[in-house]
Short mmCIF file of C-alpha atoms and ligand atoms in Angstrom, two decimals:
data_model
loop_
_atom_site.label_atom_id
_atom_site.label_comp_id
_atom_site.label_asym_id
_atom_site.label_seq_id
_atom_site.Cartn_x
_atom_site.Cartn_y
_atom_site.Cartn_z
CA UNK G 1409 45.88 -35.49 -27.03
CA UNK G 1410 43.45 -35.40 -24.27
CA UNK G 1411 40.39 -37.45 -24.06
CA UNK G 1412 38.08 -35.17 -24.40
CA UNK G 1413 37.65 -31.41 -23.35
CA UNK G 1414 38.40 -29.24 -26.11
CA UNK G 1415 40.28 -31.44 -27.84
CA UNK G 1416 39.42 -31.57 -31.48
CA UNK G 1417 40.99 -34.80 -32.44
CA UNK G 1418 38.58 -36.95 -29.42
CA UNK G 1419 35.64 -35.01 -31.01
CA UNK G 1420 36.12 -34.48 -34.62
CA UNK G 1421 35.38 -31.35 -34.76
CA UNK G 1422 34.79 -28.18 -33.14
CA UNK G 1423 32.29 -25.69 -33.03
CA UNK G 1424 32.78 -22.36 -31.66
CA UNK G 1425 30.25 -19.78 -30.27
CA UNK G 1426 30.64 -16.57 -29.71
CA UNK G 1427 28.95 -14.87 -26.83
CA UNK G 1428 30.34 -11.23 -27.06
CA UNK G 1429 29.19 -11.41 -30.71
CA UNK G 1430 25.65 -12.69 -29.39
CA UNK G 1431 25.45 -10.19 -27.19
CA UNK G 1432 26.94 -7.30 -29.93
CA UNK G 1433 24.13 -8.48 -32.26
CA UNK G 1434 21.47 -7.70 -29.77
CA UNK G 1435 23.02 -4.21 -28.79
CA UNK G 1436 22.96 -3.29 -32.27
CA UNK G 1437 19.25 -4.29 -33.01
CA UNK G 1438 18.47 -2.54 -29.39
CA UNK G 1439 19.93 0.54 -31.18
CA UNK G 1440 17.71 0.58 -34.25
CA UNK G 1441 14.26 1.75 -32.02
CA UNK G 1442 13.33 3.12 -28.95
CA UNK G 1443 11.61 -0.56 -28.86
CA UNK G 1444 12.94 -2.35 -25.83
CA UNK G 1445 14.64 -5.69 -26.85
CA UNK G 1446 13.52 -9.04 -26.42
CA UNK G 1447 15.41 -12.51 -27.59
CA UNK G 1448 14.35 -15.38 -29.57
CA UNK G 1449 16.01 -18.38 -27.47
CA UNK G 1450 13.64 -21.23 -28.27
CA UNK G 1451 15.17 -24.53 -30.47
CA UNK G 1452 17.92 -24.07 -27.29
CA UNK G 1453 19.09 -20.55 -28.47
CA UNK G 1454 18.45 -21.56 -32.03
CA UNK G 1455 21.46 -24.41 -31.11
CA UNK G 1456 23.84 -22.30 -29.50
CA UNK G 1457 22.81 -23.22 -26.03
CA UNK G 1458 20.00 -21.33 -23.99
CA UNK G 1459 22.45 -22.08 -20.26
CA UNK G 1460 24.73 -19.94 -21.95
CA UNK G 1461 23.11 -17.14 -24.08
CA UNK G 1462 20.56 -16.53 -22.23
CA UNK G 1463 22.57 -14.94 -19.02
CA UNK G 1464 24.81 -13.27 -21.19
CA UNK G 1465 21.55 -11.61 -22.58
CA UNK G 1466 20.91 -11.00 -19.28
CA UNK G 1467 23.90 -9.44 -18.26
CA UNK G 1468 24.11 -7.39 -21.25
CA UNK G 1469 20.27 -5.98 -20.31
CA UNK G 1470 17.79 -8.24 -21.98
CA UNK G 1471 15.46 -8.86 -19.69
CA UNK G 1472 12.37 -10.40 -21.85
CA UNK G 1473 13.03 -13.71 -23.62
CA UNK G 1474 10.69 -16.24 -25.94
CA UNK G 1475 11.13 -19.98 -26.39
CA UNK G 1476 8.29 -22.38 -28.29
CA UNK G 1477 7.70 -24.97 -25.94
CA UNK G 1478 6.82 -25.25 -22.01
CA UNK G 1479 9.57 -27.76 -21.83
CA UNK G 1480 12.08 -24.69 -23.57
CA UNK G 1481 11.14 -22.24 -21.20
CA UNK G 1482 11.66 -25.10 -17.74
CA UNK G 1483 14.87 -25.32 -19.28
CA UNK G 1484 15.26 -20.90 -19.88
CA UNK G 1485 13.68 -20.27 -16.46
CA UNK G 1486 16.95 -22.71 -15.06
CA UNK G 1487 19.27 -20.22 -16.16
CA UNK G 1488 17.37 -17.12 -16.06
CA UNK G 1489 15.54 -16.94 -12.74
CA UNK G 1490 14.13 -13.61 -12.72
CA UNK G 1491 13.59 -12.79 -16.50
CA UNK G 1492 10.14 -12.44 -17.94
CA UNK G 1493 9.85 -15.39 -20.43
CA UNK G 1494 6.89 -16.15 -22.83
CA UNK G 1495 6.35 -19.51 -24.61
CA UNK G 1496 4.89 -18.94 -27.99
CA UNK G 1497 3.49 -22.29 -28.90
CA UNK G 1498 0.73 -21.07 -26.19
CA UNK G 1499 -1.14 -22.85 -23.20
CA UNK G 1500 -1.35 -27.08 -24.01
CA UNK G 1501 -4.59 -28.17 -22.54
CA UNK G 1502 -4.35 -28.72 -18.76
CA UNK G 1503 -0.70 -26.97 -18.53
CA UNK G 1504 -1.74 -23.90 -16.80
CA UNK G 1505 -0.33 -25.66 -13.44
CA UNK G 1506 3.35 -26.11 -14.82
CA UNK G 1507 3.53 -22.67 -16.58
CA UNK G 1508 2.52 -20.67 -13.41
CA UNK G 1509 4.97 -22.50 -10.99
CA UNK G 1510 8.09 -21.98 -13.73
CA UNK G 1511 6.43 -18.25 -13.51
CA UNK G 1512 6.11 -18.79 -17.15
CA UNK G 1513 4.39 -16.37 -19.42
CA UNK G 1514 1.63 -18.32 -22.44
CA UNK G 1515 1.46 -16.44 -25.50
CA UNK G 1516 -2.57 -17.28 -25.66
CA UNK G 1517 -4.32 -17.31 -29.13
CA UNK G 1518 -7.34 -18.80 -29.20
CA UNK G 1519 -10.81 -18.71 -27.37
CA UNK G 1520 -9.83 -22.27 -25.73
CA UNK G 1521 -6.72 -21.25 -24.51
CA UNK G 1522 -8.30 -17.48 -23.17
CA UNK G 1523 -10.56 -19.19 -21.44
CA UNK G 1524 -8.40 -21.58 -19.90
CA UNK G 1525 -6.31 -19.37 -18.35
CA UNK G 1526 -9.03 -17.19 -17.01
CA UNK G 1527 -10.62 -19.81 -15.08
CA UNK G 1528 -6.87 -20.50 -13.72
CA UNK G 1529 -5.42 -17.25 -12.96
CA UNK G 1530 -8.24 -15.05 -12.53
CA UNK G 1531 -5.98 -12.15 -13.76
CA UNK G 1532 -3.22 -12.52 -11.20
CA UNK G 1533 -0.87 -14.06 -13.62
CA UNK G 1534 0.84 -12.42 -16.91
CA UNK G 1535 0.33 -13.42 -20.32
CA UNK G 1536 -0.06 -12.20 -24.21
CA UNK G 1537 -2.13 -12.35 -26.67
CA UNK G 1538 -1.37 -13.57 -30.52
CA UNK G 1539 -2.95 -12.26 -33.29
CA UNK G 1540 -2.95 -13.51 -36.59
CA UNK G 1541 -2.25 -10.76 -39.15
CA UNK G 1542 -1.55 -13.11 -42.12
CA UNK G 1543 0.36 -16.89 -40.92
CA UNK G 1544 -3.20 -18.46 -40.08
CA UNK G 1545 -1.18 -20.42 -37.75
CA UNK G 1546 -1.34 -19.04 -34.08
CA UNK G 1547 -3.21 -16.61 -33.09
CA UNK G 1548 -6.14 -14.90 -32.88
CA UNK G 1549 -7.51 -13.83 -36.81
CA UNK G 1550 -7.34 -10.14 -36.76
CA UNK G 1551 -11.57 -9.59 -36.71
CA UNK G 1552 -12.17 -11.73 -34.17
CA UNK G 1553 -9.07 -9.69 -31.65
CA UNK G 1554 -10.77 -6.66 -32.27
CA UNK G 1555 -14.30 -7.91 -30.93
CA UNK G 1556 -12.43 -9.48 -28.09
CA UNK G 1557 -10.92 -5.82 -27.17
CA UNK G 1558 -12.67 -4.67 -23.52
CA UNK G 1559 -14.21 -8.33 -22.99
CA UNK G 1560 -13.71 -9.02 -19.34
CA UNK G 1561 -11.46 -12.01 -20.40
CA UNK G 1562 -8.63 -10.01 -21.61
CA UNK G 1563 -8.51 -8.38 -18.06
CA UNK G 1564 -9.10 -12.33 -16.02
CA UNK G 1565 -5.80 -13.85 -18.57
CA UNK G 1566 -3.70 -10.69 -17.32
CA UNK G 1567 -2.78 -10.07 -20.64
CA UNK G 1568 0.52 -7.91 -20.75
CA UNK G 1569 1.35 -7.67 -24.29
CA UNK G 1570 -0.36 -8.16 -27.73
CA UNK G 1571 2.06 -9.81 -30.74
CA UNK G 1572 2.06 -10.69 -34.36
CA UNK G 1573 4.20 -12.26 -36.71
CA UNK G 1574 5.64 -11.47 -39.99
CA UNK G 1575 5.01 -13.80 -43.11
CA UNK G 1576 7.83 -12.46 -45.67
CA UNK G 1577 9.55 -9.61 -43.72
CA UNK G 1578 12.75 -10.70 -45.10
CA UNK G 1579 11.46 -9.37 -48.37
CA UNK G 1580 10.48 -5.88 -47.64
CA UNK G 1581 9.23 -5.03 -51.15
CA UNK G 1582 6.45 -7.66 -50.20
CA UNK G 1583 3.01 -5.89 -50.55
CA UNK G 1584 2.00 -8.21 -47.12
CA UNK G 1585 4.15 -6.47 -44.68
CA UNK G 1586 2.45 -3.48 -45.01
CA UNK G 1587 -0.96 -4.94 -44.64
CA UNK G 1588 0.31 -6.58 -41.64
CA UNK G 1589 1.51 -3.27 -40.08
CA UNK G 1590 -1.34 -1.38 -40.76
CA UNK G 1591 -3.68 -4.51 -39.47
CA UNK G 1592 -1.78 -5.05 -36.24
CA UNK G 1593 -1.87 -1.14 -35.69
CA UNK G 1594 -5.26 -1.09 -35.47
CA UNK G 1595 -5.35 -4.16 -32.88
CA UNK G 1596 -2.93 -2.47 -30.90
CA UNK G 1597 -5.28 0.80 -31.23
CA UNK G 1598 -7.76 -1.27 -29.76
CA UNK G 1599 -5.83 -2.47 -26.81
CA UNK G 1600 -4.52 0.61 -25.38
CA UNK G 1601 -1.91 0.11 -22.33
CA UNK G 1602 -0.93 -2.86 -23.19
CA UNK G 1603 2.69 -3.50 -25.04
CA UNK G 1604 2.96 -4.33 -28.54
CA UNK G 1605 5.33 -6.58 -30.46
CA UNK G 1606 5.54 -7.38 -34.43
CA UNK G 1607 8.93 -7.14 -35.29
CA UNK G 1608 11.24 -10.85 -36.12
CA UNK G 1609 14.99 -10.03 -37.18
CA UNK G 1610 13.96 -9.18 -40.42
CA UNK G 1611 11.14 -6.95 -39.09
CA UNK G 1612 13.89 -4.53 -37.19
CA UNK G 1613 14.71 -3.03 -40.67
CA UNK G 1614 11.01 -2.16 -41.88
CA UNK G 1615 10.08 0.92 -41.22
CA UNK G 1616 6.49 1.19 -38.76
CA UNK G 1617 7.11 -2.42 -37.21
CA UNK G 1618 9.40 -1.61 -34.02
CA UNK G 1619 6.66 -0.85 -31.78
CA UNK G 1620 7.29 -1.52 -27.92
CA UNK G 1621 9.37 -4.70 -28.11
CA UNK G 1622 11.10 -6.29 -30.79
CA UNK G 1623 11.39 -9.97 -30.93
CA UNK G 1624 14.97 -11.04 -33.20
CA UNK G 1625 15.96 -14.44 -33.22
CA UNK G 1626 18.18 -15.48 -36.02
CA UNK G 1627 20.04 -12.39 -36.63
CA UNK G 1628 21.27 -12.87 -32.18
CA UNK G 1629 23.31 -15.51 -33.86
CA UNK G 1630 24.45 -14.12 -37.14
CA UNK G 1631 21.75 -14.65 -39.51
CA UNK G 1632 21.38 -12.05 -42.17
CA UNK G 1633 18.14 -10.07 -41.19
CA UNK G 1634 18.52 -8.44 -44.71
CA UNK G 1635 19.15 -11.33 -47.13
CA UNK G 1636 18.89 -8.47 -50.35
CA UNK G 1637 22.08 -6.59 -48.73
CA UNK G 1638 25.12 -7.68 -47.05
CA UNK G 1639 24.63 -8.86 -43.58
CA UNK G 1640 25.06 -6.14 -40.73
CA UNK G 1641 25.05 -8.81 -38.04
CA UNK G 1642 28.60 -10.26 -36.12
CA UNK G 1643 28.92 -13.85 -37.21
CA UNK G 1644 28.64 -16.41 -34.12
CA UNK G 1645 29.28 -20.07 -34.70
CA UNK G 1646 32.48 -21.09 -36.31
CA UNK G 1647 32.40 -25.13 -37.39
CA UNK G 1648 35.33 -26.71 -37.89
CA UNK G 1649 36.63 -30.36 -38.52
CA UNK G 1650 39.86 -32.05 -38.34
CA UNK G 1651 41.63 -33.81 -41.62
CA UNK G 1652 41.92 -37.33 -40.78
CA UNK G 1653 43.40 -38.51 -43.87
CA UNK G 1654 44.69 -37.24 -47.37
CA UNK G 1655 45.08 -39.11 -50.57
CA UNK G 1656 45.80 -38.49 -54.56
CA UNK G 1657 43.44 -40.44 -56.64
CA UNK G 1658 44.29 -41.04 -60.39
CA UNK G 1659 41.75 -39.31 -63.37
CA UNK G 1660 38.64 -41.80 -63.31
CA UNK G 1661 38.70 -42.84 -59.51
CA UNK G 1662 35.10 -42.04 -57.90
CA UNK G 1663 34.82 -41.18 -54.02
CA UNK G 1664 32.11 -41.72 -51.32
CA UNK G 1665 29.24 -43.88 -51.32
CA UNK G 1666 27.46 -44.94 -54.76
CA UNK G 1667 30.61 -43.32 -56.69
CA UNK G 1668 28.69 -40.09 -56.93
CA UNK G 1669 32.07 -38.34 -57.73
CA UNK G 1670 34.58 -39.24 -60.34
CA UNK G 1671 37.70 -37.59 -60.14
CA UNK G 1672 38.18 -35.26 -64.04
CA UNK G 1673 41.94 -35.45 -63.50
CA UNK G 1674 44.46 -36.63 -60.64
CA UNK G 1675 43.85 -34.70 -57.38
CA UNK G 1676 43.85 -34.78 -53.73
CA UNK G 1677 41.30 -35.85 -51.49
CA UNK G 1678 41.64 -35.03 -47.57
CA UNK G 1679 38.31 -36.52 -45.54
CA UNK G 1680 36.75 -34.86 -42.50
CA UNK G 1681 35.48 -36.05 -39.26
CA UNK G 1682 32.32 -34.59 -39.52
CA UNK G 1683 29.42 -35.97 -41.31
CA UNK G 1684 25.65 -35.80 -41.16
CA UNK G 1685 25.01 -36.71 -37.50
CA UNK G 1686 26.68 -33.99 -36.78
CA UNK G 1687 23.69 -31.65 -37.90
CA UNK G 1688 25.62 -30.91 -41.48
CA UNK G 1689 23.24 -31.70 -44.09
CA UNK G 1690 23.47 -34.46 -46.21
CA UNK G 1691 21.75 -32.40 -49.17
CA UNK G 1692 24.78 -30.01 -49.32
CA UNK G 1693 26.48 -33.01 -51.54
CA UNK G 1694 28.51 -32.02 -54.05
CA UNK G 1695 27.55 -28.76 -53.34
CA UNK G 1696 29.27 -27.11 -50.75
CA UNK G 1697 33.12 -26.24 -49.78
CA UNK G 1698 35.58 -25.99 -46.94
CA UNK G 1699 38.12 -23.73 -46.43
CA UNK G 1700 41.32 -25.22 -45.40
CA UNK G 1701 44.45 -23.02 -44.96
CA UNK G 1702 42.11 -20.19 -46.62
CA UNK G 1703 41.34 -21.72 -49.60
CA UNK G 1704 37.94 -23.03 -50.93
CA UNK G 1705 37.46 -26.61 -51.23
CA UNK G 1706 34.71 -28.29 -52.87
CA UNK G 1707 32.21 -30.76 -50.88
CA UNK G 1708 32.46 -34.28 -52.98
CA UNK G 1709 29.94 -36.78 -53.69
CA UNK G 1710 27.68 -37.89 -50.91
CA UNK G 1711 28.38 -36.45 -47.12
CA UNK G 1712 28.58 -39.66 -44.93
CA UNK G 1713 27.14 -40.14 -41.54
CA UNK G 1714 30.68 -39.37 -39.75
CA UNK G 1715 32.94 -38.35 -42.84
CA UNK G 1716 33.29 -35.78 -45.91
CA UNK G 1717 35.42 -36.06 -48.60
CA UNK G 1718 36.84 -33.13 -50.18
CA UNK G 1719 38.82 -31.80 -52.88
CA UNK G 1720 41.69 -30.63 -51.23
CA UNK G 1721 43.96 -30.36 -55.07
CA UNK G 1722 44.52 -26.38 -54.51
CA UNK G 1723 45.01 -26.36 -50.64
CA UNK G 1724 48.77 -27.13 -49.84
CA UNK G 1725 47.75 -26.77 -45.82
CA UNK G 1726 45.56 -29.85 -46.25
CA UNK G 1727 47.14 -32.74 -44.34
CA UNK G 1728 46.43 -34.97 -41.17
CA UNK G 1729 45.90 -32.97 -38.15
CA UNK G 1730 44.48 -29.76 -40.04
CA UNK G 1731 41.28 -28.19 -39.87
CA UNK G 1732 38.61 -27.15 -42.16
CA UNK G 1733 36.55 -24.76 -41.64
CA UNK G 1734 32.83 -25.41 -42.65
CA UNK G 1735 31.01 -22.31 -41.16
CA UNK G 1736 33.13 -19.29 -40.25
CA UNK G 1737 35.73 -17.10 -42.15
CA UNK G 1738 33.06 -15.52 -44.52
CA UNK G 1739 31.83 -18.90 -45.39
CA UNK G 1740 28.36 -17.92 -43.39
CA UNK G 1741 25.15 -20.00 -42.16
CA UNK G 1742 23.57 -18.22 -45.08
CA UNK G 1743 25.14 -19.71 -47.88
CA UNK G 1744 25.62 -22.99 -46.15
CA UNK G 1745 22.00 -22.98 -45.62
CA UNK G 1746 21.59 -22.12 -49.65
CA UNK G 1747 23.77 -24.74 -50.90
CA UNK G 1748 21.82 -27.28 -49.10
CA UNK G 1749 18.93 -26.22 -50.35
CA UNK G 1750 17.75 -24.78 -47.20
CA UNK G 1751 17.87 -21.53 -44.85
CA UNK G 1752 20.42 -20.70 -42.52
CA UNK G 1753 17.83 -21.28 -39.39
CA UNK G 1754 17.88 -24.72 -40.40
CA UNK G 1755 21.54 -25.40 -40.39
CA UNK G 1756 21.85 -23.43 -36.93
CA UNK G 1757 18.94 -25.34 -35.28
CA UNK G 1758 20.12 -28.42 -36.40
CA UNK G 1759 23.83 -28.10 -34.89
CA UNK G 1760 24.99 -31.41 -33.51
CA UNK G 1761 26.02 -32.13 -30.47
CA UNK G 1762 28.36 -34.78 -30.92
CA UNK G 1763 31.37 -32.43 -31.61
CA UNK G 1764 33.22 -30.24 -28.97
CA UNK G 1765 31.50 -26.96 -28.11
CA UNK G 1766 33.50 -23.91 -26.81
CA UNK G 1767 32.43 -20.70 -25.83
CA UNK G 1768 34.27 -17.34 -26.60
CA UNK G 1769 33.91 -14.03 -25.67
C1 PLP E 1271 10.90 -17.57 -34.21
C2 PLP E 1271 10.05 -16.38 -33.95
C3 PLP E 1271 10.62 -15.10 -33.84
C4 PLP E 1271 12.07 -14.85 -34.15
O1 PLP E 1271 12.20 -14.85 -35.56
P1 PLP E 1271 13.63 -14.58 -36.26
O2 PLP E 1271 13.29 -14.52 -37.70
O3 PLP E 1271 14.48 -15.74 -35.90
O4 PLP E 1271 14.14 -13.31 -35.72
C5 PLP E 1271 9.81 -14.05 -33.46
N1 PLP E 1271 8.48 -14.24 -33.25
C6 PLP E 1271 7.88 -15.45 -33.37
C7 PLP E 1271 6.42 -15.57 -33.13
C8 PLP E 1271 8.64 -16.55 -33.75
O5 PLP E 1271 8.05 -17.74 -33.90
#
């Protein structure tokens, strides 16, 4: 065993990312529109790494990327010199310096910030415009865009490109999204020349919300984009943890802190190197499963900080040495997400960095 590099047993565990299936996922939203193709890289590539999936992007022909924060797009413009990059938490007061020597595009959406960025770039540096079509959380609401349309202060903030977001377009029988569409068509009606952006993973598969650029995110990384129908994307991260011990434990016996398990009958317990620091969430106790050698394994009692217990009775491959498998194998960052009581975003943002992290593909 090495002391570190790849090696599982130094680390705990392993996670896996795969950049050719990053990069299939975007071809294949690319292909659903004439829409030119952005990508969602803020939250670090949604945890897989912005140094790393954001020139494979780039290689692969994405040239137009969004992060939330200044900071996120310092740290995008690093490994993507020349793309254009837009930072959708908009302009902090007094940033305007920082964003125009990273060459860094603020998604603007209020008077304050407008005006702002007028008095700084006088037009000579890019930027887009928010509107609000339904979040009431950035953004401009949609009256007040429309009485902004032909105001000299569009033309002084250089504004390039006009966006909204989608409240529920992961539900598409959701009466909103099509009072979204039809709202941001007639901002974009009133902004001729400029391009126009509504459409989030999800947003890809409803019909009259591709426009000029679409903006995915989660789906890049194997998120389903159509939670009501089996997922079309290429799954991406693959977590897995070594067995550090296994045990049989007599009817009665409880495992984990406070006991929350007590075994029904003898079985075998195997526990993992992996525990809540590592980004897996403590609410998937008693919830969730493994795979090891294949076959599912239940999650039991409480997940510790560095260590999960599991029920290991039906897996003969379980021993010291093996792996589980926690994401991966058809054991998705969907229904991980579910059993904790969560979304699959959240499991994927909040990927540790305490294990090893290799890159495929
Ligand atoms: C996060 C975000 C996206 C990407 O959404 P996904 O659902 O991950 O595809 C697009 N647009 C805005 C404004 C966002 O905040």
């Amino acid at each position: 065993m090495t002391e570190s590099g790849t090696d599982i047993g130094a680390h705990g565990a392993r996670l896996t990312i795969d950049l050719g299936a990053i990069v299939a996922n975007w071809r294949m939203l690319s292909a659903r529109g004439a829409a030119d193709c952005a990508a969602v890289v803020k939250a670090d590539a949604y945890g897989c790494g912005v140094s790393r999936v954001g020139p494979a992007l780039l290689e692969a022909g994405c040239r137009t990327f969004f992060v939330a924060h200044l900071s996120e797009g310092v740290a995008a413009r690093g490994a993507l010199p020349e793309a254009a990059i837009y930072v959708l938490n908009g302009l902090p007061p007094g940033a305007c310096e920082p964003f125009a020597a990273h060459g860094l595009r603020p998604v603007l959406g209020s008077p304050e910030e407008l005006s702002e960025w007028a008095a700084f770039s006088g037009g000579r540096l890019p930027a887009a415009l928010h509107v609000d079509t339904g979040m009431n959380r950035l953004g401009l609401p949609v009256p007040e865009a429309l009485a902004l349309a032909g105001d000299p202060r569009i033309a002084a903030c250089g504004i390039d490109l006009i966006l909204s977001h989608f409240v529920s377009a992961e539900k598409p029988a959701d009466p909103v999204n099509a009072r979204q569409i039809a709202d941001f068509g007639r901002v974009r009606a009133a902004y001729p020349g400029l391009r126009a952006s509504l459409a989030n993973s999800s947003g890809v598969f409803l019909d009259g919300a591709r426009h000029d650029l679409l903006r995915p995110g989660y789906a890049l990384f194997g998120g389903n984009p159509t939670p009501e129908a089996a997922n079309p994307m290429r799954p991406v991260v693959r977590l897995e943890a070594m067995i550090t011990q296994v045990r049989n434990v007599e009817a009665g016996a409880s495992a984990g802190y406070n006991g929350r398990w007590t075994a029904p009958a003898p079985s075998r317990l195997a526990t993992l190197s992996l525990g809540y620091a590592d980004g897996f969430p403590r609410a998937i106790s008693g919830r969730g499963q493994a795979l090891v050698g294949g076959v599912p394994c239940p999650i039991l009692g409480l997940v510790s900080m560095d260590l999960i217990i599991l029920d290991v009775t039906a897996a003969p491959a379980a021993r010291r040495g093996a792996t589980a498998v926690l994401i991966g194998d058809g054991l998705d960052i969907d229904t991980v997400g579910r059993a904790a009581g969560t979304i699959g975003y959240e499991i994927l943002t909040g990927l540790g960095s305490r294990y090893v992290r290799i890159y495929v593909g």
